[in-house]
Amino acid sequence: MRKDPEVSSPAILFLCLGNICRSPLAEGAARAAFARAGIAATIDSAGTGDWHVGHPPDRRAQAEAQRRGVDIAGLRARQLSQSDFYDFDLILAADTENLREARALAPPDATAELMLMLNLVRGRMGNSVADPYYGADDGFAVTWGDVDAVAAALVARFGPSSG
Ligand code: 4NP
């Protein structure tokens, strides 16, 4: 049966290390995908680290998103907090290190489901989204491919035909 959108509108938090490369790209891809599908959702991103708090996404991430028609320039990095474990239904970590850090911070009565974001993508269970920060610029295109596949999987999961 179709869920009541007022009740089922998902709250999804993307998590990486700095919140300036992978998770803002994931946030941008998911916002665009949910908007295209006409599905209401709360979508945000955060980092496990605090080095870049308040900063906009890395310029290479902004450029990659722009190439895909998505504007992430207005996003600002923030650090994961314990309240996120109640405020979001799903916390999706980019890599196994982010997942480990999040598990360590999670309150015992956390209500959010926590997993690797690529676990949502067929054939990518257990995979990490590679960190493009120290690599060549074309790493951001690979990142986009990964996070856009995650966004499509989320739309399929929360779309009107889902249970
Ligand atoms: P992100 O990439 O976790 O995808 O945002 C990184 C950004 C910054 C750093 C590492 C990774 N850093 O070490 O500052």
Tab-separated table of N, CA and C and ligand atoms in Angstrom:
chain	number	residue	atom	x	y	z
A	1	MET	N	0.839	-1.193	0.000
A	1	MET	CA	0.000	0.000	0.000
A	1	MET	C	0.879	1.250	0.000
A	2	ARG	N	0.391	2.245	-0.699
A	2	ARG	CA	1.144	3.493	-0.744
A	2	ARG	C	1.142	4.151	0.639
A	3	LYS	N	2.316	4.604	1.017
A	3	LYS	CA	2.427	5.275	2.323
A	3	LYS	C	1.848	6.681	2.250
A	4	ASP	N	1.364	7.149	3.352
A	4	ASP	CA	0.947	8.547	3.445
A	4	ASP	C	2.202	9.414	3.403
A	5	PRO	N	2.340	10.269	2.383
A	5	PRO	CA	3.582	11.052	2.277
A	5	PRO	C	3.826	11.952	3.484
A	6	GLU	N	2.753	12.383	4.169
A	6	GLU	CA	2.928	13.218	5.355
A	6	GLU	C	3.641	12.441	6.453
A	7	VAL	N	3.380	11.149	6.462
A	7	VAL	CA	3.944	10.316	7.518
A	7	VAL	C	5.298	9.753	7.102
A	8	SER	N	5.419	9.406	5.817
A	8	SER	CA	6.587	8.627	5.419
A	8	SER	C	7.710	9.465	4.824
A	9	SER	N	7.513	10.764	4.657
A	9	SER	CA	8.561	11.589	4.082
A	9	SER	C	9.860	11.341	4.827
A	10	PRO	N	10.859	10.805	4.135
A	10	PRO	CA	12.060	10.370	4.853
A	10	PRO	C	12.998	11.527	5.200
A	11	ALA	N	13.728	11.360	6.263
A	11	ALA	CA	14.787	12.296	6.653
A	11	ALA	C	16.112	11.545	6.534
A	12	ILE	N	16.950	12.016	5.618
A	12	ILE	CA	18.167	11.285	5.239
A	12	ILE	C	19.384	12.182	5.448
A	13	LEU	N	20.373	11.666	6.152
A	13	LEU	CA	21.616	12.407	6.391
A	13	LEU	C	22.781	11.659	5.739
A	14	PHE	N	23.503	12.353	4.878
A	14	PHE	CA	24.706	11.780	4.270
A	14	PHE	C	25.912	12.182	5.104
A	15	LEU	N	26.804	11.221	5.300
A	15	LEU	CA	27.936	11.435	6.194
A	15	LEU	C	29.251	11.095	5.498
A	16	CYS	N	30.254	11.975	5.657
A	16	CYS	CA	31.614	11.632	5.224
A	16	CYS	C	32.580	12.167	6.274
A	17	LEU	N	33.817	12.393	5.904
A	17	LEU	CA	34.798	12.851	6.886
A	17	LEU	C	34.753	14.377	7.057
A	18	GLY	N	34.929	15.114	5.961
A	18	GLY	CA	35.042	16.572	6.050
A	18	GLY	C	33.766	17.341	5.773
A	19	ASN	N	32.774	16.670	5.161
A	19	ASN	CA	31.522	17.314	4.715
A	19	ASN	C	31.788	18.433	3.697
A	20	ILE	N	32.847	18.256	2.895
A	20	ILE	CA	33.082	19.223	1.817
A	20	ILE	C	33.220	18.555	0.449
A	21	CYS	N	33.285	17.227	0.403
A	21	CYS	CA	33.416	16.552	-0.900
A	21	CYS	C	32.286	15.543	-1.132
A	22	ARG	N	32.383	14.375	-0.491
A	22	ARG	CA	31.445	13.292	-0.831
A	22	ARG	C	30.028	13.539	-0.341
A	23	SER	N	29.869	13.904	0.946
A	23	SER	CA	28.488	14.022	1.442
A	23	SER	C	27.737	15.234	0.876
A	24	PRO	N	28.396	16.380	0.607
A	24	PRO	CA	27.634	17.435	-0.081
A	24	PRO	C	27.253	17.052	-1.507
A	25	LEU	N	28.126	16.280	-2.190
A	25	LEU	CA	27.744	15.795	-3.524
A	25	LEU	C	26.551	14.846	-3.416
A	26	ALA	N	26.573	13.984	-2.390
A	26	ALA	CA	25.444	13.068	-2.187
A	26	ALA	C	24.170	13.843	-1.857
A	27	GLU	N	24.317	14.871	-1.022
A	27	GLU	CA	23.153	15.708	-0.683
A	27	GLU	C	22.597	16.369	-1.946
A	28	GLY	N	23.473	16.926	-2.777
A	28	GLY	CA	23.037	17.581	-4.013
A	28	GLY	C	22.365	16.599	-4.966
A	29	ALA	N	22.973	15.427	-5.139
A	29	ALA	CA	22.406	14.426	-6.051
A	29	ALA	C	21.041	13.961	-5.551
A	30	ALA	N	20.928	13.752	-4.243
A	30	ALA	CA	19.659	13.264	-3.687
A	30	ALA	C	18.589	14.345	-3.733
A	31	ARG	N	18.959	15.582	-3.413
A	31	ARG	CA	17.967	16.665	-3.501
A	31	ARG	C	17.426	16.760	-4.924
A	32	ALA	N	18.323	16.684	-5.911
A	32	ALA	CA	17.905	16.781	-7.315
A	32	ALA	C	17.025	15.589	-7.701
A	33	ALA	N	17.416	14.390	-7.280
A	33	ALA	CA	16.668	13.185	-7.654
A	33	ALA	C	15.280	13.173	-7.012
A	34	PHE	N	15.188	13.564	-5.736
A	34	PHE	CA	13.878	13.607	-5.072
A	34	PHE	C	12.997	14.692	-5.683
A	35	ALA	N	13.596	15.819	-6.030
A	35	ALA	CA	12.813	16.899	-6.652
A	35	ALA	C	12.274	16.454	-8.008
A	36	ARG	N	13.131	15.796	-8.804
A	36	ARG	CA	12.688	15.291	-10.124
A	36	ARG	C	11.539	14.311	-9.977
A	37	ALA	N	11.619	13.484	-8.920
A	37	ALA	CA	10.597	12.454	-8.698
A	37	ALA	C	9.363	13.019	-8.001
A	38	GLY	N	9.449	14.275	-7.545
A	38	GLY	CA	8.307	14.874	-6.856
A	38	GLY	C	8.051	14.273	-5.486
A	39	ILE	N	9.100	13.807	-4.838
A	39	ILE	CA	8.961	13.182	-3.519
A	39	ILE	C	9.526	14.123	-2.461
A	40	ALA	N	8.736	14.369	-1.430
A	40	ALA	CA	9.191	15.214	-0.328
A	40	ALA	C	10.173	14.429	0.541
A	41	ALA	N	11.250	15.072	0.916
A	41	ALA	CA	12.223	14.435	1.803
A	41	ALA	C	13.037	15.516	2.499
A	42	THR	N	13.502	15.206	3.690
A	42	THR	CA	14.464	16.066	4.370
A	42	THR	C	15.842	15.476	4.088
A	43	ILE	N	16.711	16.283	3.500
A	43	ILE	CA	18.022	15.778	3.092
A	43	ILE	C	19.093	16.733	3.593
A	44	ASP	N	20.103	16.170	4.245
A	44	ASP	CA	21.158	16.998	4.817
A	44	ASP	C	22.470	16.202	4.725
A	45	SER	N	23.581	16.831	5.114
A	45	SER	CA	24.851	16.117	5.168
A	45	SER	C	25.685	16.658	6.312
A	46	ALA	N	26.647	15.857	6.732
A	46	ALA	CA	27.514	16.211	7.861
A	46	ALA	C	28.827	15.449	7.714
A	47	GLY	N	29.814	15.870	8.508
A	47	GLY	CA	31.096	15.169	8.542
A	47	GLY	C	31.381	14.659	9.943
A	48	THR	N	32.200	13.641	10.034
A	48	THR	CA	32.607	13.169	11.366
A	48	THR	C	33.660	14.116	11.946
A	49	GLY	N	34.419	14.786	11.086
A	49	GLY	CA	35.460	15.709	11.546
A	49	GLY	C	34.959	17.146	11.604
A	50	ASP	N	35.743	17.991	12.287
A	50	ASP	CA	35.296	19.385	12.455
A	50	ASP	C	36.188	20.400	11.743
A	51	TRP	N	37.168	19.927	10.947
A	51	TRP	CA	38.143	20.860	10.343
A	51	TRP	C	37.491	21.855	9.414
A	52	HIS	N	36.428	21.474	8.750
A	52	HIS	CA	35.861	22.328	7.690
A	52	HIS	C	34.506	22.910	8.062
A	53	VAL	N	34.152	22.856	9.349
A	53	VAL	CA	32.839	23.360	9.778
A	53	VAL	C	32.645	24.807	9.310
A	54	GLY	N	31.509	25.076	8.675
A	54	GLY	CA	31.186	26.415	8.176
A	54	GLY	C	31.685	26.691	6.770
A	55	HIS	N	32.503	25.765	6.221
A	55	HIS	CA	33.056	25.989	4.879
A	55	HIS	C	32.093	25.499	3.802
A	56	PRO	N	32.127	26.140	2.615
A	56	PRO	CA	31.372	25.608	1.474
A	56	PRO	C	32.041	24.347	0.946
A	57	PRO	N	31.362	23.594	0.094
A	57	PRO	CA	31.988	22.416	-0.506
A	57	PRO	C	33.289	22.774	-1.239
A	58	ASP	N	34.210	21.808	-1.281
A	58	ASP	CA	35.454	21.927	-2.050
A	58	ASP	C	35.110	22.416	-3.466
A	59	ARG	N	35.935	23.304	-4.013
A	59	ARG	CA	35.616	23.900	-5.327
A	59	ARG	C	35.508	22.831	-6.412
A	60	ARG	N	36.279	21.722	-6.263
A	60	ARG	CA	36.190	20.646	-7.270
A	60	ARG	C	34.847	19.923	-7.172
A	61	ALA	N	34.325	19.798	-5.948
A	61	ALA	CA	32.992	19.203	-5.773
A	61	ALA	C	31.920	20.129	-6.341
A	62	GLN	N	32.067	21.424	-6.074
A	62	GLN	CA	31.109	22.392	-6.627
A	62	GLN	C	31.103	22.332	-8.153
A	63	ALA	N	32.312	22.223	-8.736
A	63	ALA	CA	32.418	22.198	-10.200
A	63	ALA	C	31.782	20.932	-10.772
A	64	GLU	N	32.004	19.802	-10.104
A	64	GLU	CA	31.418	18.544	-10.592
A	64	GLU	C	29.892	18.605	-10.530
A	65	ALA	N	29.366	19.103	-9.413
A	65	ALA	CA	27.910	19.226	-9.290
A	65	ALA	C	27.363	20.155	-10.374
A	66	GLN	N	28.067	21.264	-10.593
A	66	GLN	CA	27.631	22.226	-11.619
A	66	GLN	C	27.567	21.562	-12.984
A	67	ARG	N	28.571	20.725	-13.282
A	67	ARG	CA	28.567	19.987	-14.564
A	67	ARG	C	27.333	19.115	-14.700
A	68	ARG	N	26.828	18.655	-13.561
A	68	ARG	CA	25.638	17.773	-13.577
A	68	ARG	C	24.349	18.571	-13.389
A	69	GLY	N	24.469	19.900	-13.396
A	69	GLY	CA	23.277	20.737	-13.299
A	69	GLY	C	22.767	20.932	-11.893
A	70	VAL	N	23.635	20.702	-10.907
A	70	VAL	CA	23.215	20.800	-9.505
A	70	VAL	C	24.096	21.838	-8.801
A	71	ASP	N	23.465	22.751	-8.088
A	71	ASP	CA	24.186	23.822	-7.398
A	71	ASP	C	24.323	23.476	-5.916
A	72	ILE	N	25.549	23.242	-5.469
A	72	ILE	CA	25.767	22.933	-4.045
A	72	ILE	C	26.559	24.048	-3.349
A	73	ALA	N	26.713	25.191	-4.040
A	73	ALA	CA	27.569	26.262	-3.515
A	73	ALA	C	27.072	26.811	-2.178
A	74	GLY	N	25.771	26.727	-1.936
A	74	GLY	CA	25.208	27.296	-0.711
A	74	GLY	C	25.330	26.393	0.509
A	75	LEU	N	25.796	25.166	0.322
A	75	LEU	CA	25.912	24.252	1.468
A	75	LEU	C	27.084	24.673	2.356
A	76	ARG	N	26.968	24.387	3.633
A	76	ARG	CA	28.044	24.680	4.589
A	76	ARG	C	28.277	23.442	5.447
A	77	ALA	N	29.555	23.152	5.674
A	77	ALA	CA	29.904	21.930	6.403
A	77	ALA	C	29.511	22.036	7.876
A	78	ARG	N	29.080	20.924	8.412
A	78	ARG	CA	28.816	20.824	9.851
A	78	ARG	C	29.263	19.447	10.318
A	79	GLN	N	29.397	19.329	11.627
A	79	GLN	CA	29.854	18.063	12.201
A	79	GLN	C	28.661	17.242	12.682
A	80	LEU	N	28.773	15.942	12.534
A	80	LEU	CA	27.747	15.015	13.034
A	80	LEU	C	27.559	15.226	14.536
A	81	SER	N	26.284	15.217	14.977
A	81	SER	CA	26.019	15.363	16.407
A	81	SER	C	25.093	14.244	16.874
A	82	GLN	N	25.006	14.070	18.174
A	82	GLN	CA	24.163	12.993	18.711
A	82	GLN	C	22.700	13.201	18.347
A	83	SER	N	22.261	14.470	18.242
A	83	SER	CA	20.843	14.698	17.912
A	83	SER	C	20.492	14.182	16.518
A	84	ASP	N	21.496	14.084	15.634
A	84	ASP	CA	21.230	13.559	14.294
A	84	ASP	C	20.681	12.133	14.355
A	85	PHE	N	21.029	11.410	15.399
A	85	PHE	CA	20.593	10.012	15.509
A	85	PHE	C	19.120	9.878	15.874
A	86	TYR	N	18.487	10.999	16.224
A	86	TYR	CA	17.033	11.025	16.452
A	86	TYR	C	16.310	11.800	15.358
A	87	ASP	N	17.014	12.769	14.768
A	87	ASP	CA	16.366	13.666	13.803
A	87	ASP	C	16.237	13.043	12.414
A	88	PHE	N	17.062	12.043	12.124
A	88	PHE	CA	17.051	11.433	10.791
A	88	PHE	C	16.622	9.973	10.877
A	89	ASP	N	15.974	9.513	9.801
A	89	ASP	CA	15.592	8.095	9.710
A	89	ASP	C	16.779	7.258	9.262
A	90	LEU	N	17.571	7.851	8.384
A	90	LEU	CA	18.675	7.118	7.776
A	90	LEU	C	19.930	7.973	7.834
A	91	ILE	N	21.013	7.419	8.321
A	91	ILE	CA	22.314	8.079	8.241
A	91	ILE	C	23.180	7.200	7.348
A	92	LEU	N	23.634	7.769	6.236
A	92	LEU	CA	24.315	6.997	5.196
A	92	LEU	C	25.779	7.417	5.108
A	93	ALA	N	26.648	6.534	5.530
A	93	ALA	CA	28.075	6.836	5.598
A	93	ALA	C	28.757	6.540	4.269
A	94	ALA	N	29.706	7.412	3.906
A	94	ALA	CA	30.434	7.221	2.652
A	94	ALA	C	31.402	6.044	2.736
A	95	ASP	N	32.078	5.876	3.881
A	95	ASP	CA	33.072	4.799	3.963
A	95	ASP	C	33.047	4.127	5.333
A	96	THR	N	33.814	3.065	5.433
A	96	THR	CA	33.757	2.243	6.648
A	96	THR	C	34.319	2.986	7.865
A	97	GLU	N	35.229	3.914	7.617
A	97	GLU	CA	35.759	4.704	8.728
A	97	GLU	C	34.693	5.662	9.274
A	98	ASN	N	33.953	6.325	8.361
A	98	ASN	CA	32.843	7.200	8.789
A	98	ASN	C	31.813	6.382	9.561
A	99	LEU	N	31.557	5.162	9.089
A	99	LEU	CA	30.570	4.285	9.732
A	99	LEU	C	31.015	3.946	11.152
A	100	ARG	N	32.301	3.640	11.290
A	100	ARG	CA	32.855	3.298	12.609
A	100	ARG	C	32.756	4.499	13.560
A	101	GLU	N	33.115	5.670	13.056
A	101	GLU	CA	33.045	6.894	13.879
A	101	GLU	C	31.607	7.177	14.313
A	102	ALA	N	30.679	6.991	13.384
A	102	ALA	CA	29.273	7.266	13.697
A	102	ALA	C	28.759	6.277	14.734
A	103	ARG	N	29.138	5.022	14.614
A	103	ARG	CA	28.714	4.009	15.591
A	103	ARG	C	29.218	4.366	16.977
A	104	ALA	N	30.431	4.920	17.026
A	104	ALA	CA	31.027	5.275	18.320
A	104	ALA	C	30.284	6.446	18.964
A	105	LEU	N	29.716	7.323	18.140
A	105	LEU	CA	29.019	8.504	18.657
A	105	LEU	C	27.538	8.226	18.943
A	106	ALA	N	26.985	7.178	18.332
A	106	ALA	CA	25.538	6.929	18.385
A	106	ALA	C	25.062	6.705	19.816
A	107	PRO	N	24.004	7.440	20.244
A	107	PRO	CA	23.431	7.161	21.561
A	107	PRO	C	22.800	5.765	21.564
A	108	PRO	N	22.713	5.150	22.738
A	108	PRO	CA	22.204	3.774	22.794
A	108	PRO	C	20.761	3.645	22.300
A	109	ASP	N	19.972	4.717	22.453
A	109	ASP	CA	18.571	4.642	22.013
A	109	ASP	C	18.351	5.372	20.681
A	110	ALA	N	19.408	5.461	19.883
A	110	ALA	CA	19.302	6.101	18.567
A	110	ALA	C	18.174	5.466	17.761
A	111	THR	N	17.441	6.295	17.042
A	111	THR	CA	16.360	5.764	16.210
A	111	THR	C	16.747	5.711	14.731
A	112	ALA	N	17.789	6.404	14.361
A	112	ALA	CA	18.223	6.383	12.956
A	112	ALA	C	18.827	5.028	12.608
A	113	GLU	N	18.613	4.636	11.357
A	113	GLU	CA	19.286	3.459	10.810
A	113	GLU	C	20.595	3.954	10.196
A	114	LEU	N	21.674	3.267	10.489
A	114	LEU	CA	23.003	3.699	10.055
A	114	LEU	C	23.607	2.630	9.162
A	115	MET	N	24.070	3.026	7.993
A	115	MET	CA	24.678	2.058	7.074
A	115	MET	C	25.586	2.763	6.075
A	116	LEU	N	26.355	1.969	5.346
A	116	LEU	CA	27.125	2.502	4.218
A	116	LEU	C	26.158	2.915	3.114
A	117	MET	N	26.405	4.070	2.495
A	117	MET	CA	25.455	4.511	1.460
A	117	MET	C	25.419	3.563	0.270
A	118	LEU	N	26.561	2.968	-0.089
A	118	LEU	CA	26.558	2.082	-1.260
A	118	LEU	C	25.875	0.737	-0.981
A	119	ASN	N	25.541	0.460	0.287
A	119	ASN	CA	24.756	-0.750	0.565
A	119	ASN	C	23.383	-0.697	-0.099
A	120	LEU	N	22.941	0.522	-0.450
A	120	LEU	CA	21.637	0.670	-1.105
A	120	LEU	C	21.701	0.331	-2.593
A	121	VAL	N	22.917	0.238	-3.134
A	121	VAL	CA	23.082	0.071	-4.584
A	121	VAL	C	23.393	-1.393	-4.893
A	122	ARG	N	22.610	-1.956	-5.793
A	122	ARG	CA	22.781	-3.357	-6.170
A	122	ARG	C	24.233	-3.634	-6.589
A	123	GLY	N	24.827	-4.654	-6.020
A	123	GLY	CA	26.182	-5.051	-6.379
A	123	GLY	C	27.281	-4.279	-5.670
A	124	ARG	N	26.913	-3.309	-4.798
A	124	ARG	CA	27.926	-2.481	-4.147
A	124	ARG	C	27.939	-2.648	-2.627
A	125	MET	N	27.262	-3.657	-2.136
A	125	MET	CA	27.198	-3.909	-0.689
A	125	MET	C	28.606	-3.935	-0.081
A	126	GLY	N	28.806	-3.180	0.976
A	126	GLY	CA	30.087	-3.177	1.679
A	126	GLY	C	31.129	-2.252	1.071
A	127	ASN	N	30.817	-1.673	-0.079
A	127	ASN	CA	31.785	-0.780	-0.731
A	127	ASN	C	31.768	0.613	-0.093
A	128	SER	N	32.937	1.260	-0.116
A	128	SER	CA	33.048	2.655	0.300
A	128	SER	C	33.046	3.570	-0.917
A	129	VAL	N	32.555	4.794	-0.735
A	129	VAL	CA	32.743	5.846	-1.743
A	129	VAL	C	34.150	6.381	-1.514
A	130	ALA	N	35.024	6.215	-2.515
A	130	ALA	CA	36.426	6.606	-2.359
A	130	ALA	C	36.522	8.108	-2.085
A	131	ASP	N	37.460	8.471	-1.213
A	131	ASP	CA	37.657	9.881	-0.863
A	131	ASP	C	38.442	10.572	-1.977
A	132	PRO	N	37.842	11.557	-2.666
A	132	PRO	CA	38.530	12.207	-3.789
A	132	PRO	C	39.410	13.371	-3.354
A	133	TYR	N	39.451	13.687	-2.072
A	133	TYR	CA	40.048	14.944	-1.597
A	133	TYR	C	41.504	15.099	-2.001
A	134	TYR	N	42.285	14.024	-1.838
A	134	TYR	CA	43.720	14.121	-2.135
A	134	TYR	C	44.073	13.638	-3.543
A	135	GLY	N	43.071	13.268	-4.319
A	135	GLY	CA	43.334	12.718	-5.646
A	135	GLY	C	43.216	13.740	-6.756
A	136	ALA	N	43.209	13.247	-7.988
A	136	ALA	CA	43.079	14.111	-9.167
A	136	ALA	C	41.634	14.593	-9.289
A	137	ASP	N	41.468	15.665	-10.064
A	137	ASP	CA	40.139	16.262	-10.205
A	137	ASP	C	39.107	15.269	-10.730
A	138	ASP	N	39.557	14.308	-11.569
A	138	ASP	CA	38.556	13.406	-12.159
A	138	ASP	C	37.986	12.421	-11.139
A	139	GLY	N	38.579	12.378	-9.946
A	139	GLY	CA	37.996	11.561	-8.886
A	139	GLY	C	36.601	12.015	-8.503
A	140	PHE	N	36.332	13.279	-8.721
A	140	PHE	CA	35.011	13.813	-8.353
A	140	PHE	C	33.911	13.320	-9.292
A	141	ALA	N	34.281	13.005	-10.529
A	141	ALA	CA	33.300	12.429	-11.459
A	141	ALA	C	32.934	11.010	-10.996
A	142	VAL	N	33.941	10.279	-10.503
A	142	VAL	CA	33.678	8.934	-9.967
A	142	VAL	C	32.772	9.042	-8.742
A	143	THR	N	33.081	10.010	-7.876
A	143	THR	CA	32.246	10.230	-6.693
A	143	THR	C	30.806	10.519	-7.103
A	144	TRP	N	30.639	11.394	-8.083
A	144	TRP	CA	29.283	11.718	-8.534
A	144	TRP	C	28.552	10.452	-9.005
A	145	GLY	N	29.257	9.614	-9.780
A	145	GLY	CA	28.632	8.373	-10.252
A	145	GLY	C	28.125	7.527	-9.093
A	146	ASP	N	28.933	7.434	-8.042
A	146	ASP	CA	28.537	6.647	-6.866
A	146	ASP	C	27.337	7.277	-6.156
A	147	VAL	N	27.428	8.573	-5.871
A	147	VAL	CA	26.364	9.181	-5.058
A	147	VAL	C	25.066	9.329	-5.861
A	148	ASP	N	25.189	9.443	-7.179
A	148	ASP	CA	23.974	9.522	-7.993
A	148	ASP	C	23.274	8.161	-8.030
A	149	ALA	N	24.048	7.081	-7.992
A	149	ALA	CA	23.443	5.741	-7.909
A	149	ALA	C	22.737	5.564	-6.566
A	150	VAL	N	23.329	6.106	-5.518
A	150	VAL	CA	22.691	6.069	-4.185
A	150	VAL	C	21.379	6.859	-4.220
A	151	ALA	N	21.429	8.044	-4.842
A	151	ALA	CA	20.222	8.883	-4.924
A	151	ALA	C	19.105	8.155	-5.665
A	152	ALA	N	19.450	7.483	-6.763
A	152	ALA	CA	18.437	6.738	-7.534
A	152	ALA	C	17.859	5.596	-6.696
A	153	ALA	N	18.702	4.935	-5.931
A	153	ALA	CA	18.230	3.836	-5.077
A	153	ALA	C	17.293	4.355	-3.988
A	154	LEU	N	17.602	5.537	-3.471
A	154	LEU	CA	16.734	6.132	-2.441
A	154	LEU	C	15.373	6.503	-3.015
A	155	VAL	N	15.374	7.079	-4.218
A	155	VAL	CA	14.102	7.433	-4.858
A	155	VAL	C	13.277	6.168	-5.091
A	156	ALA	N	13.930	5.095	-5.518
A	156	ALA	CA	13.206	3.834	-5.724
A	156	ALA	C	12.651	3.322	-4.397
A	157	ARG	N	13.415	3.514	-3.329
A	157	ARG	CA	12.993	3.003	-2.017
A	157	ARG	C	11.844	3.808	-1.432
A	158	PHE	N	11.885	5.124	-1.628
A	158	PHE	CA	10.879	5.980	-0.983
A	158	PHE	C	9.841	6.518	-1.957
A	159	GLY	N	9.919	6.080	-3.224
A	159	GLY	CA	8.982	6.576	-4.227
A	159	GLY	C	7.571	6.091	-3.990
A	160	PRO	N	6.607	6.625	-4.773
A	160	PRO	CA	5.198	6.340	-4.558
A	160	PRO	C	4.835	4.876	-4.641
A	161	SER	N	5.604	4.095	-5.420
A	161	SER	CA	5.230	2.694	-5.567
A	161	SER	C	5.840	1.805	-4.498
A	162	SER	N	6.695	2.427	-3.616
A	162	SER	CA	7.317	1.603	-2.565
A	162	SER	C	6.297	1.325	-1.466
A	163	GLY	N	6.575	0.223	-0.741
A	163	GLY	CA	5.626	-0.224	0.270
A	163	GLY	C	5.641	0.611	1.488
B	1	4NP	P1	35.126	14.384	2.377
B	1	4NP	O1	36.635	14.627	1.903
B	1	4NP	O2	35.198	13.540	3.624
B	1	4NP	O3	34.532	13.637	1.226
B	1	4NP	O4	34.515	15.745	2.608
B	1	4NP	C1	37.629	15.132	2.736
B	1	4NP	C2	37.677	16.484	3.000
B	1	4NP	C3	38.666	16.990	3.812
B	1	4NP	C4	39.620	16.136	4.358
B	1	4NP	C5	39.550	14.787	4.102
B	1	4NP	C6	38.549	14.284	3.296
B	1	4NP	N1	40.659	16.677	5.164
B	1	4NP	O5	41.523	15.892	5.584
B	1	4NP	O6	40.674	17.881	5.417
